[in-house]
Each structure stands twice: as C-alpha cells, then as structure tokens.
mmCIF file of N, CA and C in Angstrom:
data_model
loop_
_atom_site.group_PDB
_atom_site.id
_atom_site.type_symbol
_atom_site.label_atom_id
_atom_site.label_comp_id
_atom_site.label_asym_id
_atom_site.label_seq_id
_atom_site.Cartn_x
_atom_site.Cartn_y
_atom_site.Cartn_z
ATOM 1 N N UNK A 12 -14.860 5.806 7.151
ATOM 2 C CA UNK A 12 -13.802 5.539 8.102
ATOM 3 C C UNK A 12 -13.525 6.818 8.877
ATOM 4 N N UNK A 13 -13.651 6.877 9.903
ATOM 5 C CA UNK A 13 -13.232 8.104 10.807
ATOM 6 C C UNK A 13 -11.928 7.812 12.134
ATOM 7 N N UNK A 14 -11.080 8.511 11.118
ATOM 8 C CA UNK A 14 -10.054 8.513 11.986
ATOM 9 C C UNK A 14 -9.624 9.161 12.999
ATOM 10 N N UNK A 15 -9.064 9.005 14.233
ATOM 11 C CA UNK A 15 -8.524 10.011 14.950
ATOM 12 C C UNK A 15 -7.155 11.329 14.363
ATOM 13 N N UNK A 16 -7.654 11.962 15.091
ATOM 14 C CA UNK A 16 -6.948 13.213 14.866
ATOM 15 C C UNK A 16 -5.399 12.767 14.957
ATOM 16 N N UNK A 17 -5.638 12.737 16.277
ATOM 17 C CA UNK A 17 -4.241 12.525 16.718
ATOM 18 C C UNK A 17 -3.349 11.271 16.388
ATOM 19 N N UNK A 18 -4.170 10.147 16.054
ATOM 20 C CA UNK A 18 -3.503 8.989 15.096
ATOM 21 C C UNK A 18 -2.717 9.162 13.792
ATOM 22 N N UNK A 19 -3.962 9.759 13.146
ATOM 23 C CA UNK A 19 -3.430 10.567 12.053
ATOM 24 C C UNK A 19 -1.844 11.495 11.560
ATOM 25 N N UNK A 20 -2.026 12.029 12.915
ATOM 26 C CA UNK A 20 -0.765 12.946 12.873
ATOM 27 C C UNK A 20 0.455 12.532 13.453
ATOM 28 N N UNK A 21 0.212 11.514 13.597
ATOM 29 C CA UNK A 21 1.258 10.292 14.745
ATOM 30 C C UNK A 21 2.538 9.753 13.474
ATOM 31 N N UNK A 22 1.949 9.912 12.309
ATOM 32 C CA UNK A 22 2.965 9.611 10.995
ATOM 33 C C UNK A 22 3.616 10.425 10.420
ATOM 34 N N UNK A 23 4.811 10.745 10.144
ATOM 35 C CA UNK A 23 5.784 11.988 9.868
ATOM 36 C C UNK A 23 5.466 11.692 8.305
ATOM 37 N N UNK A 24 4.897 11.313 7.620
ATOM 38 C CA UNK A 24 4.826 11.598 6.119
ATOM 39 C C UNK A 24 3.066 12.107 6.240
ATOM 40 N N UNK A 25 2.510 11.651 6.992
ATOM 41 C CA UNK A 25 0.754 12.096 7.129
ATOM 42 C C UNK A 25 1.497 13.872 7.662
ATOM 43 N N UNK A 26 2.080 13.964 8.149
ATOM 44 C CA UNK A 26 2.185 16.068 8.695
ATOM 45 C C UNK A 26 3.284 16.357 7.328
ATOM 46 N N UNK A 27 4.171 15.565 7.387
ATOM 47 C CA UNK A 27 4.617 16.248 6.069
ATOM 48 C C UNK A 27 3.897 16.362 4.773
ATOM 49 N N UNK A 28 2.703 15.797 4.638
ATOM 50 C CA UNK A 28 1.555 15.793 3.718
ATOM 51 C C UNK A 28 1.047 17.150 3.688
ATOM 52 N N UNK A 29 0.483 17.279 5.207
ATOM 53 C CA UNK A 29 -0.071 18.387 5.786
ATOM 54 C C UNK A 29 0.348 19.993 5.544
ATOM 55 N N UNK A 30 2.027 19.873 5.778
ATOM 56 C CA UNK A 30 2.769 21.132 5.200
ATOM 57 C C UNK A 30 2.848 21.567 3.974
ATOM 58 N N UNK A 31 2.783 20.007 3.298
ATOM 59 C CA UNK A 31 2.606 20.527 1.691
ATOM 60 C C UNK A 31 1.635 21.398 1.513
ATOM 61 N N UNK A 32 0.508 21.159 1.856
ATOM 62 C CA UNK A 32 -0.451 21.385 1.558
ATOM 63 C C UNK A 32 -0.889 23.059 2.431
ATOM 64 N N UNK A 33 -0.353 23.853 3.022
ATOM 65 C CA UNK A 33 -0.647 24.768 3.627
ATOM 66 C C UNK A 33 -0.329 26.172 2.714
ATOM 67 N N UNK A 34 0.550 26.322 1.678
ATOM 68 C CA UNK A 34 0.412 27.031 0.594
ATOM 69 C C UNK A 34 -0.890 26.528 -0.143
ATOM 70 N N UNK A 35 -1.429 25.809 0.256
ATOM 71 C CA UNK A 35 -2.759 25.574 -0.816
ATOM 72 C C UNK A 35 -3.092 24.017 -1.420
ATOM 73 N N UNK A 36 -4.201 24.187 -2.059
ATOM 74 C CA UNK A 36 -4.428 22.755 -2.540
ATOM 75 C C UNK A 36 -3.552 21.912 -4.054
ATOM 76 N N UNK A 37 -3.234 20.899 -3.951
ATOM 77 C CA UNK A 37 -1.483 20.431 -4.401
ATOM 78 C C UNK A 37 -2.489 18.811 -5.030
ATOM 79 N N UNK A 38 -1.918 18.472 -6.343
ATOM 80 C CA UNK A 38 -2.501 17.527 -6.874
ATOM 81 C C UNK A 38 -2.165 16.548 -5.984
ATOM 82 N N UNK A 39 -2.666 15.210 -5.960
ATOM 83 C CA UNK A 39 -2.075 13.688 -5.481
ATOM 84 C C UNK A 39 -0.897 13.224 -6.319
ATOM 85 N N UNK A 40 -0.105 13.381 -7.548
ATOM 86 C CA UNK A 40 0.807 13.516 -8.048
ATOM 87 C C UNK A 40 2.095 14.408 -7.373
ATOM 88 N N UNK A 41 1.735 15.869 -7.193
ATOM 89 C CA UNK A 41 2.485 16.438 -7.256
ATOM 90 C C UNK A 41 3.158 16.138 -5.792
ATOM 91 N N UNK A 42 1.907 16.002 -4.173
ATOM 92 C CA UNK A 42 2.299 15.264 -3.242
ATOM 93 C C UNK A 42 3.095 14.282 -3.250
ATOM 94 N N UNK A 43 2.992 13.236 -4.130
ATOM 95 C CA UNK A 43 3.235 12.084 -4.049
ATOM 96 C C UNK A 43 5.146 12.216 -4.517
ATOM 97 N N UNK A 44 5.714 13.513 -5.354
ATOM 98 C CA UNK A 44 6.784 14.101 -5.691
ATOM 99 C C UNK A 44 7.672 14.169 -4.688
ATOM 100 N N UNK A 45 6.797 14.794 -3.300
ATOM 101 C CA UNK A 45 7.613 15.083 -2.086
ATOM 102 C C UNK A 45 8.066 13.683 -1.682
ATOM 103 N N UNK A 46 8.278 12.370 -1.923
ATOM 104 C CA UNK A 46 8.171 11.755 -1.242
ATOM 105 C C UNK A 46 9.148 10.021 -1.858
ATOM 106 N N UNK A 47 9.779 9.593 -1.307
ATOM 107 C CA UNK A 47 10.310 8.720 -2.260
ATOM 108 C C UNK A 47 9.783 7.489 -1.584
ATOM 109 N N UNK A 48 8.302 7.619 -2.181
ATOM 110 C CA UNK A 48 7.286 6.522 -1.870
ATOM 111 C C UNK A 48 6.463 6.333 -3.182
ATOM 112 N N UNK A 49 5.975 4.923 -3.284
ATOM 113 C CA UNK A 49 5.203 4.865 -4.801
ATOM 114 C C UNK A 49 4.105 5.828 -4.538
ATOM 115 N N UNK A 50 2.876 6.375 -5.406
ATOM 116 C CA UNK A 50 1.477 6.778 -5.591
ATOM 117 C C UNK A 50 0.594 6.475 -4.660
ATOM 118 N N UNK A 51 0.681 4.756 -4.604
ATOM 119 C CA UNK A 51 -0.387 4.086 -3.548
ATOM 120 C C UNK A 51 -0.267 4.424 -2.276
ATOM 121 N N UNK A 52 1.039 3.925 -1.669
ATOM 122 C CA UNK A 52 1.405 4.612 -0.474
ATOM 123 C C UNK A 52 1.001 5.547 -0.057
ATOM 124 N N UNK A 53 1.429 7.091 -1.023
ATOM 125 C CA UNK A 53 0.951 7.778 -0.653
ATOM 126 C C UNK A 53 -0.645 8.365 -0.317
ATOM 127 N N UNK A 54 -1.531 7.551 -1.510
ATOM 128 C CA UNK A 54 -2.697 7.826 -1.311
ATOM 129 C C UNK A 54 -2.990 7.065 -0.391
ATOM 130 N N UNK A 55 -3.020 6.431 0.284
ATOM 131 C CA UNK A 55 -3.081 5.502 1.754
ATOM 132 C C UNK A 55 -2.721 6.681 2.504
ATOM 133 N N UNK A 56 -1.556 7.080 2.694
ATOM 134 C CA UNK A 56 -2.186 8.073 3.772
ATOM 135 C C UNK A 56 -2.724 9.211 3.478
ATOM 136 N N UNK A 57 -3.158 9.625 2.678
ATOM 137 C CA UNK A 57 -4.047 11.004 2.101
ATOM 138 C C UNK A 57 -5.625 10.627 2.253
ATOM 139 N N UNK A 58 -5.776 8.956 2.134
ATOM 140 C CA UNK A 58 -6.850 8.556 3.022
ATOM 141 C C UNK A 58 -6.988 8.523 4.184
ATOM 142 N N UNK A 59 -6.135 8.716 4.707
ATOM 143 C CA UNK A 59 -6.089 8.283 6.656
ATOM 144 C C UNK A 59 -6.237 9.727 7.069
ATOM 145 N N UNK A 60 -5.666 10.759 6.316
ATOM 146 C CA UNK A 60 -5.758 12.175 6.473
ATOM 147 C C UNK A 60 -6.922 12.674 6.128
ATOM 148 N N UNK A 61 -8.000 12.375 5.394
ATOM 149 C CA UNK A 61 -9.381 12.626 4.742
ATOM 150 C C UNK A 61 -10.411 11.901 5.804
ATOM 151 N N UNK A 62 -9.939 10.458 5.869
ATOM 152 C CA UNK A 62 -11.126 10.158 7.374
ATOM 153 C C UNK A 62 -10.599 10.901 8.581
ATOM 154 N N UNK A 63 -9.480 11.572 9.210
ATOM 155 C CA UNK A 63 -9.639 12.164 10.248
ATOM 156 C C UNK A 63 -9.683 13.524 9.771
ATOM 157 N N UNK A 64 -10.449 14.030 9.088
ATOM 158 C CA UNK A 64 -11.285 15.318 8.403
ATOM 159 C C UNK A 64 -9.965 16.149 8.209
ATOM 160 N N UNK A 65 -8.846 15.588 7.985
ATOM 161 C CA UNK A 65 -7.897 17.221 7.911
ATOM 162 C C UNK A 65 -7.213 17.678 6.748
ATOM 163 N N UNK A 66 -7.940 16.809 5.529
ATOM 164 C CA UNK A 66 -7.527 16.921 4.489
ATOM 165 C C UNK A 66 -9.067 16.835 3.447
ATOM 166 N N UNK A 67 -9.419 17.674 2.403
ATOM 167 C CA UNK A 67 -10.657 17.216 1.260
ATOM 168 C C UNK A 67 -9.915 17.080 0.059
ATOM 169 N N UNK A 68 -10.919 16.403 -0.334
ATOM 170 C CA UNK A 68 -10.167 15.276 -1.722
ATOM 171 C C UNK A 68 -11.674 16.314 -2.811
ATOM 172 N N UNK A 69 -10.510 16.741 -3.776
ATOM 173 C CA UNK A 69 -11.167 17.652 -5.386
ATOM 174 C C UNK A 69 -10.916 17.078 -6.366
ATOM 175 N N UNK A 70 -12.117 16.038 -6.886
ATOM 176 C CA UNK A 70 -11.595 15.782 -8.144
ATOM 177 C C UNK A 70 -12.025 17.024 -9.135
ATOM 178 N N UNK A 71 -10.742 16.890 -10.049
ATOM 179 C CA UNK A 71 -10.946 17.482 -11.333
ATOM 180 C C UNK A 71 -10.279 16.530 -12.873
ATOM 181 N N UNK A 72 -11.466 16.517 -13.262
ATOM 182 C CA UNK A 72 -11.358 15.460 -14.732
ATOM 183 C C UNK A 72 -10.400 14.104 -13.895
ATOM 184 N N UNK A 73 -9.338 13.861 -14.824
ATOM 185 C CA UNK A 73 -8.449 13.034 -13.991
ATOM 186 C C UNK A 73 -8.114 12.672 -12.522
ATOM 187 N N UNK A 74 -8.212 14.088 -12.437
ATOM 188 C CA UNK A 74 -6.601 13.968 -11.675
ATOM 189 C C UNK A 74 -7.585 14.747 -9.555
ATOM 190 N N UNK A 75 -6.756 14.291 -8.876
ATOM 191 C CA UNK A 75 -7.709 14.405 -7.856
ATOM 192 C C UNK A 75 -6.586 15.890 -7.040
ATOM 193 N N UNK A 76 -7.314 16.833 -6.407
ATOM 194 C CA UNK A 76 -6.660 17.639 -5.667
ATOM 195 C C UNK A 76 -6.823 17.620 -4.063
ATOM 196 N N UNK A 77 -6.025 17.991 -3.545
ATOM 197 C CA UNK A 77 -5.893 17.721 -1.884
ATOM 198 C C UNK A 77 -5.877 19.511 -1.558
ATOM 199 N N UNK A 78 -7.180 19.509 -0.157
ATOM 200 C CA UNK A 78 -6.692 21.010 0.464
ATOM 201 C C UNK A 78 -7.330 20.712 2.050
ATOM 202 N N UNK A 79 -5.884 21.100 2.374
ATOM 203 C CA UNK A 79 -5.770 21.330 3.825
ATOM 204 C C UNK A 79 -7.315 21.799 4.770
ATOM 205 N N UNK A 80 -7.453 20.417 5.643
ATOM 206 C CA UNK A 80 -8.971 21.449 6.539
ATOM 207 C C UNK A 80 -8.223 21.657 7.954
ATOM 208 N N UNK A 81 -8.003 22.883 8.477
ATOM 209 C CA UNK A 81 -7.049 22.741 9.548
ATOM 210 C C UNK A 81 -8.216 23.222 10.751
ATOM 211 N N UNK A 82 -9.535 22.637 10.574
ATOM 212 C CA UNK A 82 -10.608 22.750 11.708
ATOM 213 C C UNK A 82 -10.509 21.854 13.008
ATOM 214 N N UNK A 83 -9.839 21.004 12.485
ATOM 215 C CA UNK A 83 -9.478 19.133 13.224
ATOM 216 C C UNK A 83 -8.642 19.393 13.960
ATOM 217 N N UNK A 84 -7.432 20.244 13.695
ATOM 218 C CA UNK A 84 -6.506 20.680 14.382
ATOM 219 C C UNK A 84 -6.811 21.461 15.693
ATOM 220 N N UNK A 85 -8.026 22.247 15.786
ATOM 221 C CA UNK A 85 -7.943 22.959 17.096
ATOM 222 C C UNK A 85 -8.403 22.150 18.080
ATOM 223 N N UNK A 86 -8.830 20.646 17.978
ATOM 224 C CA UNK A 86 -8.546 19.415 18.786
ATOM 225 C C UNK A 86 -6.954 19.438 19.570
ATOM 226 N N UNK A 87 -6.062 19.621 18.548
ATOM 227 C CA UNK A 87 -4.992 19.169 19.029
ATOM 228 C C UNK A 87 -4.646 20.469 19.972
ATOM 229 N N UNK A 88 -4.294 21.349 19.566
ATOM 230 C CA UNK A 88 -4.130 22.750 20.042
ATOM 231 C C UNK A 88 -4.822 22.879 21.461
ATOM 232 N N UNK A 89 -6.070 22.527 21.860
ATOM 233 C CA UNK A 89 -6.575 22.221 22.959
ATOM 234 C C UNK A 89 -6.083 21.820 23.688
ATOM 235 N N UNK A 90 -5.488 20.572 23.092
ATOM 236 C CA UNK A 90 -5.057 19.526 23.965
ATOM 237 C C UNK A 90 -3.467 19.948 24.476
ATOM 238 N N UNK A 91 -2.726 20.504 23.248
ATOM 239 C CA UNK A 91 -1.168 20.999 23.785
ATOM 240 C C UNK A 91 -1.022 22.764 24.462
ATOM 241 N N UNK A 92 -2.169 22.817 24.759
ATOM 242 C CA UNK A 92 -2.239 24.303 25.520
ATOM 243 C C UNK A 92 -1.729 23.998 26.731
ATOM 244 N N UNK A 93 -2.056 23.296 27.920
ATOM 245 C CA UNK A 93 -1.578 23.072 28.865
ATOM 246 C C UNK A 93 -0.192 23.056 28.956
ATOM 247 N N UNK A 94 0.284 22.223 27.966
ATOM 248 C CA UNK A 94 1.636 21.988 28.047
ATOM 249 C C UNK A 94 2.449 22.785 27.449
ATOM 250 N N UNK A 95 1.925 23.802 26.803
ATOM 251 C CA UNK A 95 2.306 25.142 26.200
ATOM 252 C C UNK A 95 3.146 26.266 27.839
ATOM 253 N N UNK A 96 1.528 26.084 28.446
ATOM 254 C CA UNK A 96 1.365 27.058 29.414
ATOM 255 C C UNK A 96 3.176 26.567 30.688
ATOM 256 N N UNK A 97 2.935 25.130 30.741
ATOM 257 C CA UNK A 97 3.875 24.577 31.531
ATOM 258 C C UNK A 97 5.286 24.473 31.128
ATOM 259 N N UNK A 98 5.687 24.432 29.516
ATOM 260 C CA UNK A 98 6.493 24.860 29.531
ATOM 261 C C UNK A 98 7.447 26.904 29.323
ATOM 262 N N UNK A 99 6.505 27.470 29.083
ATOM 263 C CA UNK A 99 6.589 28.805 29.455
ATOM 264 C C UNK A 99 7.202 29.122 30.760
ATOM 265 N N UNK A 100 6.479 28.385 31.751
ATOM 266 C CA UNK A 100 6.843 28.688 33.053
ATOM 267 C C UNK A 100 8.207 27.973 33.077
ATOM 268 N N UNK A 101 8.686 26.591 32.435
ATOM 269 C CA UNK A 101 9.587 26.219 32.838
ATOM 270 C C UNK A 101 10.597 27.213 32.161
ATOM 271 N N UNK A 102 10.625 27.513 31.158
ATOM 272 C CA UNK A 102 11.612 28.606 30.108
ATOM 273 C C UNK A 102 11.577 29.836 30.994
ATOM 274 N N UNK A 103 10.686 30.487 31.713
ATOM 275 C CA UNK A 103 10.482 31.685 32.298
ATOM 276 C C UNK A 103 11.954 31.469 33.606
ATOM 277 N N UNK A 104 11.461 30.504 34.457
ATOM 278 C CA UNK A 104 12.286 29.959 35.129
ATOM 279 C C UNK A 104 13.438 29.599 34.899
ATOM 280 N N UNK A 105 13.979 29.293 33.762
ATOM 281 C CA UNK A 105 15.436 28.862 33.403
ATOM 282 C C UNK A 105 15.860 30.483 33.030
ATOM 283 N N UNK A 106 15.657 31.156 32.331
ATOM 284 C CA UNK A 106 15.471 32.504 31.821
ATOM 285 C C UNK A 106 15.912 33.487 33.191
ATOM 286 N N UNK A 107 15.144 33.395 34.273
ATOM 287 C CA UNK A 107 15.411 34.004 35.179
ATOM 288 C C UNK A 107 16.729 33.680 35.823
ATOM 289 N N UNK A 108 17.136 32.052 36.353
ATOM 290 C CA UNK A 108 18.182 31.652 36.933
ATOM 291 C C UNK A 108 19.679 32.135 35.871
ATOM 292 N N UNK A 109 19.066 32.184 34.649
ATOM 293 C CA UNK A 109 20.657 32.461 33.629
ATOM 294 C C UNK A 109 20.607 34.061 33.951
ATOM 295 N N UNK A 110 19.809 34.693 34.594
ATOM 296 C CA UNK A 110 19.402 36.225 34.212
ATOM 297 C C UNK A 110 20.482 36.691 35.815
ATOM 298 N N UNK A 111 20.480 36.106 36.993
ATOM 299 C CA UNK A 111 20.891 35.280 38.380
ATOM 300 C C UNK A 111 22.379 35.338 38.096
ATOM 301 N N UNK A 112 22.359 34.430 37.418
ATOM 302 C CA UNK A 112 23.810 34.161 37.241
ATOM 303 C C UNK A 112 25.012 34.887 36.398
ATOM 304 N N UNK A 113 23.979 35.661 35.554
ATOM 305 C CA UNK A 113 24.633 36.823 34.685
ATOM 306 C C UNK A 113 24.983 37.711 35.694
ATOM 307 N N UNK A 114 24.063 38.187 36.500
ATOM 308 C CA UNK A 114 24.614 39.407 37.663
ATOM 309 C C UNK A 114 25.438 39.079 38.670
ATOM 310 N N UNK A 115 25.661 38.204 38.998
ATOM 311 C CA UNK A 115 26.503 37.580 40.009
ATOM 312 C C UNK A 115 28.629 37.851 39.041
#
C-alpha cells in the first residue's frame, strides 16, 4: 500500500504519532499510551504512516517498534517553501508598518 505523504499527515493523531516518535524509536504499546484510542486504531494508523514511508516497523520477539523516517518529509518542506518565502514577506511588511507607526 503506498500512501501519500501528504494524506498521511492530513490526521492529527498520524503527526502526533510522528512527534512521539522523534526522541526515537517507541514500542506500538507505548504509542498507543499517548492516545485514548484502543491498540487497533492505533495500529491502523501506524500502518497508513509505514505505507507513506514515514514511519519503519522493528519487530523484536513480541512486541513491534516504530522509528521515525523523516526522508518523506522533504516532499512536504518543498512544497511549504513557497509559502514560507510569502509569508516572510508578509511579516516583513507588517513588521515594517508597526516599525511606521512606532515613529510617528
């Protein structure tokens, strides 16, 4: 299953997954802690996060571990550069007019 990036990240418990996971790789249990959702649930989206590559799945004996692939991400980053750049200018611009109105 290959998911989109940006689908993926379209779910506020799929990025809050994501944050967990940026101190490092975090059991499917211990994820599933953050969250006042059953197990399944959660592994449903830890699958949706694994087909759009931004998460790898470690089993060990039992128990399975999750670690962050944040390669998928410089998709997105691409994509919100522009609008990075555009709002700079708009902040630059508000920045200046309060800067205007201070000297006045």
């Amino acid at each position: 299953m290959s998911t989109d990036v940006f689908g993926a990240l379209a779910n506020p418990v799929r990025r809050r997954l994501l944050e967990g996971l940026r101190e490092g790789p975090r059991s499917t249990g211990d994820l599933a802690g953050m969250f006042d959702l059953g197990r399944p649930a959660v592994s449903e989206h830890l699958a949706v996060l694994r087909g759009a590559g931004l998460v790898r799945e470690e089993p060990r004996g039992r128990h399975r571990f999750y670690h962050l692939e944040a390669a998928p991400l410089a998709e997105v980053e691409d994509w919100l550069h522009p609008f990075e750049r555009y709002w700079n200018r708009r902040l630059r611009a508000l920045s200046d007019l309060l800067d205007e109105e201070d000297s006045r």
